[in-house]
Short mmCIF file of C-alpha atoms in Angstrom, two decimals:
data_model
loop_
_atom_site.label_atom_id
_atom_site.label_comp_id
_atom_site.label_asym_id
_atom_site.label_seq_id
_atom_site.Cartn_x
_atom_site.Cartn_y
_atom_site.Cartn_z
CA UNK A 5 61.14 311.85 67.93
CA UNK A 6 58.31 312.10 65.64
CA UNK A 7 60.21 312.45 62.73
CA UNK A 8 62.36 309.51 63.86
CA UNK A 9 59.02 307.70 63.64
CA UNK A 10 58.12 308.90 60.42
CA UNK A 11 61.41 307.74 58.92
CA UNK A 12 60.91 304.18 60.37
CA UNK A 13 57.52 303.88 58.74
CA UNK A 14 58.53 304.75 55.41
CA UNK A 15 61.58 302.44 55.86
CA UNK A 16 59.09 299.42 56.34
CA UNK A 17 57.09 300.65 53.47
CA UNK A 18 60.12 300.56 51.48
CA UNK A 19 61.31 297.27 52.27
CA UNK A 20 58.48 296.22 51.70
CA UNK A 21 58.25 297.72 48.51
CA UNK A 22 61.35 296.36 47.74
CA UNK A 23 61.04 292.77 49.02
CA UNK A 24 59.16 291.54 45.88
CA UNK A 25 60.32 294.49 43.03
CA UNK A 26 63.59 293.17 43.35
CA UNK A 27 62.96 289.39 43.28
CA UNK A 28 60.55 289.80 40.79
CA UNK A 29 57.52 291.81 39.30
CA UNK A 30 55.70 288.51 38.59
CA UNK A 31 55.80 287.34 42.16
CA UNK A 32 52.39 288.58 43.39
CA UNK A 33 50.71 286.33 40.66
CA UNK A 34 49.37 283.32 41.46
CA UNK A 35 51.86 280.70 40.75
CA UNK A 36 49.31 277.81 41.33
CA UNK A 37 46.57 275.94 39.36
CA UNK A 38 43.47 273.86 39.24
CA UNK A 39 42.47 270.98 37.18
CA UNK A 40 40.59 272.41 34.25
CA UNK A 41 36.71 272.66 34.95
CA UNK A 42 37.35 272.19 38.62
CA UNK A 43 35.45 275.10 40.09
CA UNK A 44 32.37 273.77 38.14
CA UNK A 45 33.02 270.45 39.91
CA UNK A 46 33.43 271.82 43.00
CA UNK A 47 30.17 273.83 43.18
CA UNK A 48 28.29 270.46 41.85
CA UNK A 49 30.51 268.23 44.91
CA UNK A 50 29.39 271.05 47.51
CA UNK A 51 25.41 271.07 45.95
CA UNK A 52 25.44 267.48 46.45
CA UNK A 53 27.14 266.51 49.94
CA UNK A 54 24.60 269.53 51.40
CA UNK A 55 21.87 268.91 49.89
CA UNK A 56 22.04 265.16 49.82
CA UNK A 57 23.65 265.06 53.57
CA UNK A 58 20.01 266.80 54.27
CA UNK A 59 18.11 264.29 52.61
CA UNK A 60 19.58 262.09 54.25
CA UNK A 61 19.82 263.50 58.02
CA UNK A 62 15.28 263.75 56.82
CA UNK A 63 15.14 260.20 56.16
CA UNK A 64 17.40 259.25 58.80
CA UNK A 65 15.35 260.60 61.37
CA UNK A 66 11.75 259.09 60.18
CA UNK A 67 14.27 255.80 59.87
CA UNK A 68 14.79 256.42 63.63
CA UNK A 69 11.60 257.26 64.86
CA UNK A 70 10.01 254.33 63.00
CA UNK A 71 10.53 251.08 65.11
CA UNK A 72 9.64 253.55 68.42
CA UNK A 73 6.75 254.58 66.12
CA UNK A 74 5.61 251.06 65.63
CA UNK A 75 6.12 250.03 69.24
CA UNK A 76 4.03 253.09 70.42
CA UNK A 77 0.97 252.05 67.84
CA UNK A 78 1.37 248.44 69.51
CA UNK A 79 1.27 249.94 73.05
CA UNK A 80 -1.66 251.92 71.98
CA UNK A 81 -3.55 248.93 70.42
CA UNK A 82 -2.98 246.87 73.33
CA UNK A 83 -4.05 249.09 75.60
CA UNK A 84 -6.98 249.84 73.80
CA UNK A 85 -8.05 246.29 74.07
CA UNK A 86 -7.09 246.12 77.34
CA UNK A 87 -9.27 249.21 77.98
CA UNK A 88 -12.02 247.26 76.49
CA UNK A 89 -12.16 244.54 77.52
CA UNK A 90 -12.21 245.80 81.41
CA UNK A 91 -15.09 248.01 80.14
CA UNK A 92 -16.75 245.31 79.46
CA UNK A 93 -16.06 243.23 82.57
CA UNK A 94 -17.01 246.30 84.35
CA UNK A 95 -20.72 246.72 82.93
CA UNK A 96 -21.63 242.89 82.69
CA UNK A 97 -20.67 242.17 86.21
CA UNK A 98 -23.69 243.64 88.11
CA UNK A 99 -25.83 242.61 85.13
CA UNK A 100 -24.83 239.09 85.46
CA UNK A 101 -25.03 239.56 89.48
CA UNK A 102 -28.61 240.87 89.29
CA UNK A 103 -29.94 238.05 86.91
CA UNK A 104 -28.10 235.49 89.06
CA UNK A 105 -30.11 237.32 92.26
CA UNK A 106 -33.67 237.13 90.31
CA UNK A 107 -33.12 233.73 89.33
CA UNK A 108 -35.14 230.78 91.18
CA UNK A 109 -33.08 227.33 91.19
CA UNK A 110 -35.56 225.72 89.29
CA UNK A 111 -35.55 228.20 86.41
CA UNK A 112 -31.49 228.19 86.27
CA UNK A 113 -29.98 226.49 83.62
CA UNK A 114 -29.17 222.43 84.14
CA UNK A 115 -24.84 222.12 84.60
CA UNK A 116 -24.56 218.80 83.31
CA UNK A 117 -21.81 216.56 85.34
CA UNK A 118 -19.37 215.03 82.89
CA UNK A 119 -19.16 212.14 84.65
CA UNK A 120 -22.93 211.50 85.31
CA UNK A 121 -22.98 212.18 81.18
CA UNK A 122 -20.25 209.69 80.70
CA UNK A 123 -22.95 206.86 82.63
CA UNK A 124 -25.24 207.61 81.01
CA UNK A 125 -23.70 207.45 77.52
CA UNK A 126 -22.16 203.71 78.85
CA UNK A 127 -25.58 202.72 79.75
CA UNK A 128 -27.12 203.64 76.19
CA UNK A 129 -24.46 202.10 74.36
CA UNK A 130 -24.70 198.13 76.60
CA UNK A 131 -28.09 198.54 75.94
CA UNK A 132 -28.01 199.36 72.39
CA UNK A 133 -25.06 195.85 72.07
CA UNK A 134 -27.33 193.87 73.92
CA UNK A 135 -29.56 194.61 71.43
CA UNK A 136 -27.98 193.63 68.76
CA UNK A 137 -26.73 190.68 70.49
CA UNK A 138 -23.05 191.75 70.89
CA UNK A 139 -20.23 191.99 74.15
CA UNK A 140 -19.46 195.37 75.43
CA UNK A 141 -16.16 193.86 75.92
CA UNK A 142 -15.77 193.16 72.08
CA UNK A 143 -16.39 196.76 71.69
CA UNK A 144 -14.09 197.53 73.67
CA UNK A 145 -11.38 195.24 72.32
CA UNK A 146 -11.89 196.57 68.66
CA UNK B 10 22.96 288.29 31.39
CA UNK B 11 22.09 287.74 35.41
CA UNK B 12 23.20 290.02 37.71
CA UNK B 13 24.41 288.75 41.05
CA UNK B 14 22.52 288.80 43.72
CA UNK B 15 23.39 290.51 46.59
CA UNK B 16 24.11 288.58 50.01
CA UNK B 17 20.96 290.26 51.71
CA UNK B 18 19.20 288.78 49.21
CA UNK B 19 20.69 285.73 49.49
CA UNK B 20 20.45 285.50 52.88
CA UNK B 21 16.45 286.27 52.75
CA UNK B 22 15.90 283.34 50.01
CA UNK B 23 17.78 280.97 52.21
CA UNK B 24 15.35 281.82 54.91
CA UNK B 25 12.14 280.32 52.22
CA UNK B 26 12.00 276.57 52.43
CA UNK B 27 11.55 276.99 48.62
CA UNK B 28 14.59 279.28 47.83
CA UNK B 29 17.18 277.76 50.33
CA UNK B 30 19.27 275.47 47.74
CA UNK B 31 19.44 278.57 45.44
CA UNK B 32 20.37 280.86 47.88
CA UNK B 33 23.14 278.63 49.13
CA UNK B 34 24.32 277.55 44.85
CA UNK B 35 24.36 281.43 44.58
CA UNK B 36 26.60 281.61 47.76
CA UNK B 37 28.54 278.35 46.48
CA UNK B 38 29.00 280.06 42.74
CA UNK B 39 30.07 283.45 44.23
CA UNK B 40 32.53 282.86 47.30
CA UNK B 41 34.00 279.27 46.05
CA UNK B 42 36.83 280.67 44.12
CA UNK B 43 38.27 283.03 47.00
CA UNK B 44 37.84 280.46 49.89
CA UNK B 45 39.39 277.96 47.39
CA UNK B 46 42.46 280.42 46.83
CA UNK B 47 42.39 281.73 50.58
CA UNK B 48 42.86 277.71 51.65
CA UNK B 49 45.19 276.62 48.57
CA UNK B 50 48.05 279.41 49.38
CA UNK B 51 47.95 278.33 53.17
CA UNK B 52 48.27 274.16 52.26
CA UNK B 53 49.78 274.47 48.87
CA UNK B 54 48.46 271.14 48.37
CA UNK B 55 44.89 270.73 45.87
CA UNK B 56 43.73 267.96 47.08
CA UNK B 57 43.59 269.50 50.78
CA UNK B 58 42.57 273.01 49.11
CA UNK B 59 39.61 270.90 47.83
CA UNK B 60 38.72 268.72 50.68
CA UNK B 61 39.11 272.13 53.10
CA UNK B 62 36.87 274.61 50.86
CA UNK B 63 34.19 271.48 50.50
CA UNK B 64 34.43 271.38 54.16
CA UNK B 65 34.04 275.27 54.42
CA UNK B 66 31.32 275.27 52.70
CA UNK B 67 29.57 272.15 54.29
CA UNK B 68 29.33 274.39 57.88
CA UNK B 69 28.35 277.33 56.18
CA UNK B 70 25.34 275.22 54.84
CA UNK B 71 25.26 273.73 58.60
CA UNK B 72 25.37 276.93 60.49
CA UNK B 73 23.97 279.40 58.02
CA UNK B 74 20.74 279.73 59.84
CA UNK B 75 22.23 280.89 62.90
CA UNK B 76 23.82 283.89 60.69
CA UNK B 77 22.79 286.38 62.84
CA UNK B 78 24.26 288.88 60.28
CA UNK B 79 26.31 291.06 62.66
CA UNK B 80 29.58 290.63 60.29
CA UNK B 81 29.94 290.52 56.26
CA UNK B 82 28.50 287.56 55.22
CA UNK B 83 31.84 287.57 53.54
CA UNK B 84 33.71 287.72 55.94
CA UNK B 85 32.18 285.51 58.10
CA UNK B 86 32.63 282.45 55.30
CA UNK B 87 36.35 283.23 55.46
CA UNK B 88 36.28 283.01 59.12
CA UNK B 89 35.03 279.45 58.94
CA UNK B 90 37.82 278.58 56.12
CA UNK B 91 40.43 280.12 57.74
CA UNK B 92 39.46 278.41 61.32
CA UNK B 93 39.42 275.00 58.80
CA UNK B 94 43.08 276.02 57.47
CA UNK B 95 44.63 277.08 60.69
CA UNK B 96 43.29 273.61 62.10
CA UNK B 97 44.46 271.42 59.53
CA UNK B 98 47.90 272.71 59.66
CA UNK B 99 48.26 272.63 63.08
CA UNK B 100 47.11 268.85 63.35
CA UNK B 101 49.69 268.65 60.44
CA UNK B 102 52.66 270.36 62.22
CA UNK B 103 51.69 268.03 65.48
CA UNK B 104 51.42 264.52 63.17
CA UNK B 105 54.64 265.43 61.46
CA UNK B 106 56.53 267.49 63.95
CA UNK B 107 59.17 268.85 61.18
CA UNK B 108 61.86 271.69 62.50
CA UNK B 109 61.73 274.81 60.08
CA UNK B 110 64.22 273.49 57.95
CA UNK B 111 62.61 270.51 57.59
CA UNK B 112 59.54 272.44 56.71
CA UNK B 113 61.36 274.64 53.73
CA UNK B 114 62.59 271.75 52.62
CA UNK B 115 59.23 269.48 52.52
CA UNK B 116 57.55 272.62 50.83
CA UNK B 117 60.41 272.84 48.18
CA UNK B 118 60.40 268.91 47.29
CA UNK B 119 56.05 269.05 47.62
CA UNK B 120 55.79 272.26 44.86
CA UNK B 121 58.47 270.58 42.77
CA UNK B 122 56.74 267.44 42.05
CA UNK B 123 53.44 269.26 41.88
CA UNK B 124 51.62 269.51 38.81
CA UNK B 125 49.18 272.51 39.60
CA UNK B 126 52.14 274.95 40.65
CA UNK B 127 53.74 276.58 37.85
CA UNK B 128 55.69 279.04 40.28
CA UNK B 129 59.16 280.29 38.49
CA UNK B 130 61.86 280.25 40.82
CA UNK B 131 61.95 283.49 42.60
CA UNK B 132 57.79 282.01 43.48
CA UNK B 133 59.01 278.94 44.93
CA UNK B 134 62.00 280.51 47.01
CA UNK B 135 58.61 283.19 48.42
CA UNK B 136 56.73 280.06 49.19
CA UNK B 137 59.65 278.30 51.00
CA UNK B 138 60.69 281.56 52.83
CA UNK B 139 56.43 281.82 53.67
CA UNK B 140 56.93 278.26 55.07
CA UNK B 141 59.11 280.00 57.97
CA UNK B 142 56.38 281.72 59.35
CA UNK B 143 54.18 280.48 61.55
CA UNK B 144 50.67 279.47 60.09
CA UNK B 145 48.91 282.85 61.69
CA UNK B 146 51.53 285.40 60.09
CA UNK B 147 52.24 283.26 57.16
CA UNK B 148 48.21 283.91 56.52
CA UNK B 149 48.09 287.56 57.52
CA UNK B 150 50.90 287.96 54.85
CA UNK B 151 48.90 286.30 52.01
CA UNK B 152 45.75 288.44 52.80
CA UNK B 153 47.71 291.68 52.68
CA UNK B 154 50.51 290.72 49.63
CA UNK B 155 48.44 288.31 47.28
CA UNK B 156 44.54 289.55 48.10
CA UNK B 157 45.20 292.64 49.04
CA UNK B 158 42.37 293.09 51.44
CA UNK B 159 42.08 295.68 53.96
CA UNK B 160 42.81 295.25 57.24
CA UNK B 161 39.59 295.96 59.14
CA UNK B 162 38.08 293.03 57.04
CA UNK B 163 41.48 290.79 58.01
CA UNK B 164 40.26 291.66 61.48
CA UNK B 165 36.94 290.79 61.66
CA UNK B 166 38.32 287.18 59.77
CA UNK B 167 41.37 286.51 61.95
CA UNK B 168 39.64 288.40 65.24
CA UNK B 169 42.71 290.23 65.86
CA UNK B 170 42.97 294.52 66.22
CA UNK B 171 44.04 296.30 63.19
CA UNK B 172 47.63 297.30 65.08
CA UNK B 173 48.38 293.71 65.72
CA UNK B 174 47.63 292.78 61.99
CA UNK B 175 50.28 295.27 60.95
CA UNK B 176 52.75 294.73 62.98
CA UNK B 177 52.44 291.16 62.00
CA UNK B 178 52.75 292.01 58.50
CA UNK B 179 55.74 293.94 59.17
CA UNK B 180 57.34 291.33 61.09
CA UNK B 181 56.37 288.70 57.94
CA UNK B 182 57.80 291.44 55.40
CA UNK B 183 60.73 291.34 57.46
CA UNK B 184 61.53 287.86 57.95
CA UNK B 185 60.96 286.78 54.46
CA UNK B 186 63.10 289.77 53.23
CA UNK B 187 66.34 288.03 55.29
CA UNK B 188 65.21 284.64 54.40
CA UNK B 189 65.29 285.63 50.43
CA UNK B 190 68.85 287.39 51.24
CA UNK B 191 70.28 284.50 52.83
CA UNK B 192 69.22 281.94 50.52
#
């Protein structure tokens, strides 16, 4: 059985053998070509799409990030002034609430009436065209 | 003249910021030519031998990192090729859908007209009777016949046991030998 075996395997090794010594001794060599210079090429195509695609993939990325970069610092600006300014509310209110409370109504400021002001200014101005003799309504016409 | 540097060495410069497009020109320079041969005997074609080895090479650039070493550094680039290759032709066969026949015939008309092959006769009848295989054997056979590389390596690349290779070598050997008698 073993010997049987044996036989077999140095059949297939034969064949083998055989399979190319009779076609030909040449056929193990490589029957194909490259362009001349190609494999210095290649290495310099390979280089480039890595190390380029790299680059690239680098920039792409601070590319991507930018506009949400942007929009962030906005955010953060406007917050910051938002922050402030409600600070700032914050600390005057009770100031402005305790002068208001210390104030007597004769010492607070005068609010002038716009309309009273208006008069007034009407008044000045009829006096100042009687004056000189002249018509409010001719004024007024002009 | 420069010595070449070993792939441990390699491997520990790509790990540097400063050393990684070295490392990987030095791994670019000294596996190219073998890939480029490993891919061209499977396609035929030099355009596709180019476009696959570029390719090859582009994930080894990608994935290097994650080497975790636990295989050849060798071997492990022609795993990625031949994964590449076995793909390609497989989209190939499934685009084109040829019988055998059709297949002998396509690589007969293809090597013919094609400027890079200067195959004799008896070469072009081994590269139509290789075009009976199917893409798995017809690849185990070039390893073994054209490379000759060993088989534990051929495992480790095609993840198949050392038995199987062989007997799919044998079976290749076998079927090529009745294809050359017949034709």
């Amino acid at each position: 059985m073993q010997l049987k075996q044996s036989n077999k395997r140095k059949n297939k090794k034969k064949d083998e053998e055989n399979i190319m010594n009779e076609s030909d001794r040449n056929l193990k060599n490589n029957p194909f070509r490259v362009p001349e210079g190609y494999f210095d090429m290649l290495s310099n195509d390979i280089m480039q799409k890595c190390v380029h695609k790299e680059k690239a993939k680098k920039h792409t990325l601070v590319e991507l990030f930018k506009p949400m970069l942007k929009f962030a610092a906005g955010f953060a600006f406007l917050f910051g002034i938002s922050m402030g300014i409600m600070q700032i509310v914050k600390t005057a209110k009770p100031e402005t609430e305790h002068y208001l409370s210390q104030t007597k109504e004769e010492d607070a400021p005068i609010i002038i009436d716009q309309k009273e002001m208006d008069d007034a200014m009407k008044e000045e101005i009829i006096t100042y065209l009687v004056d000189d003799d002249m018509a409010y309504i001719d004024l007024d016409q002009q | 003249m420069q010595s070449e540097l070993s792939d441990k060495d390699i491997l520990e410069m790509f790990a540097t910021d400063e050393g990684k497009n070295f490392a990987f020109g030095s791994i670019v320079k000294k596996y190219q030519e073998r890939i480029y041969w490993h891919v061209r005997k499977m396609v035929l074609n030099h355009d596709d031998a180019n476009d696959l080895t570029q390719e090859t090479f582009i994930k080894v650039w990608n994935s290097l990192d994650k080497f975790r070493g636990e295989s050849n550094l060798y071997t492990w680039i022609y795993r990625i090729a031949t994964n590449e290759v076995l793909a390609f032709i497989e989209k190939e066969k499934n685009r084109r859908n040829l019988s055998i026949d059709d297949n002998v015939a396509e690589v007969s008309r293809v090597l013919s007209s094609d400027i890079y092959f200067d195959g004799d006769e008896a070469q072009l009848k081994l590269q139509q009777a290789l075009a009976t295989l199917p893409a798995k054997q017809r690849m185990v056979f070039n390893m073994k016949y054209f490379d000759d590389m060993k088989y534990e390596d051929m495992s480790q690349i095609l993840d198949t046991s050392v038995g199987a290779l062989k007997a799919s070598y044998h079976i290749a050997v076998e079927k090529i030998q009745k294809f050359l008698e017949t034709n």
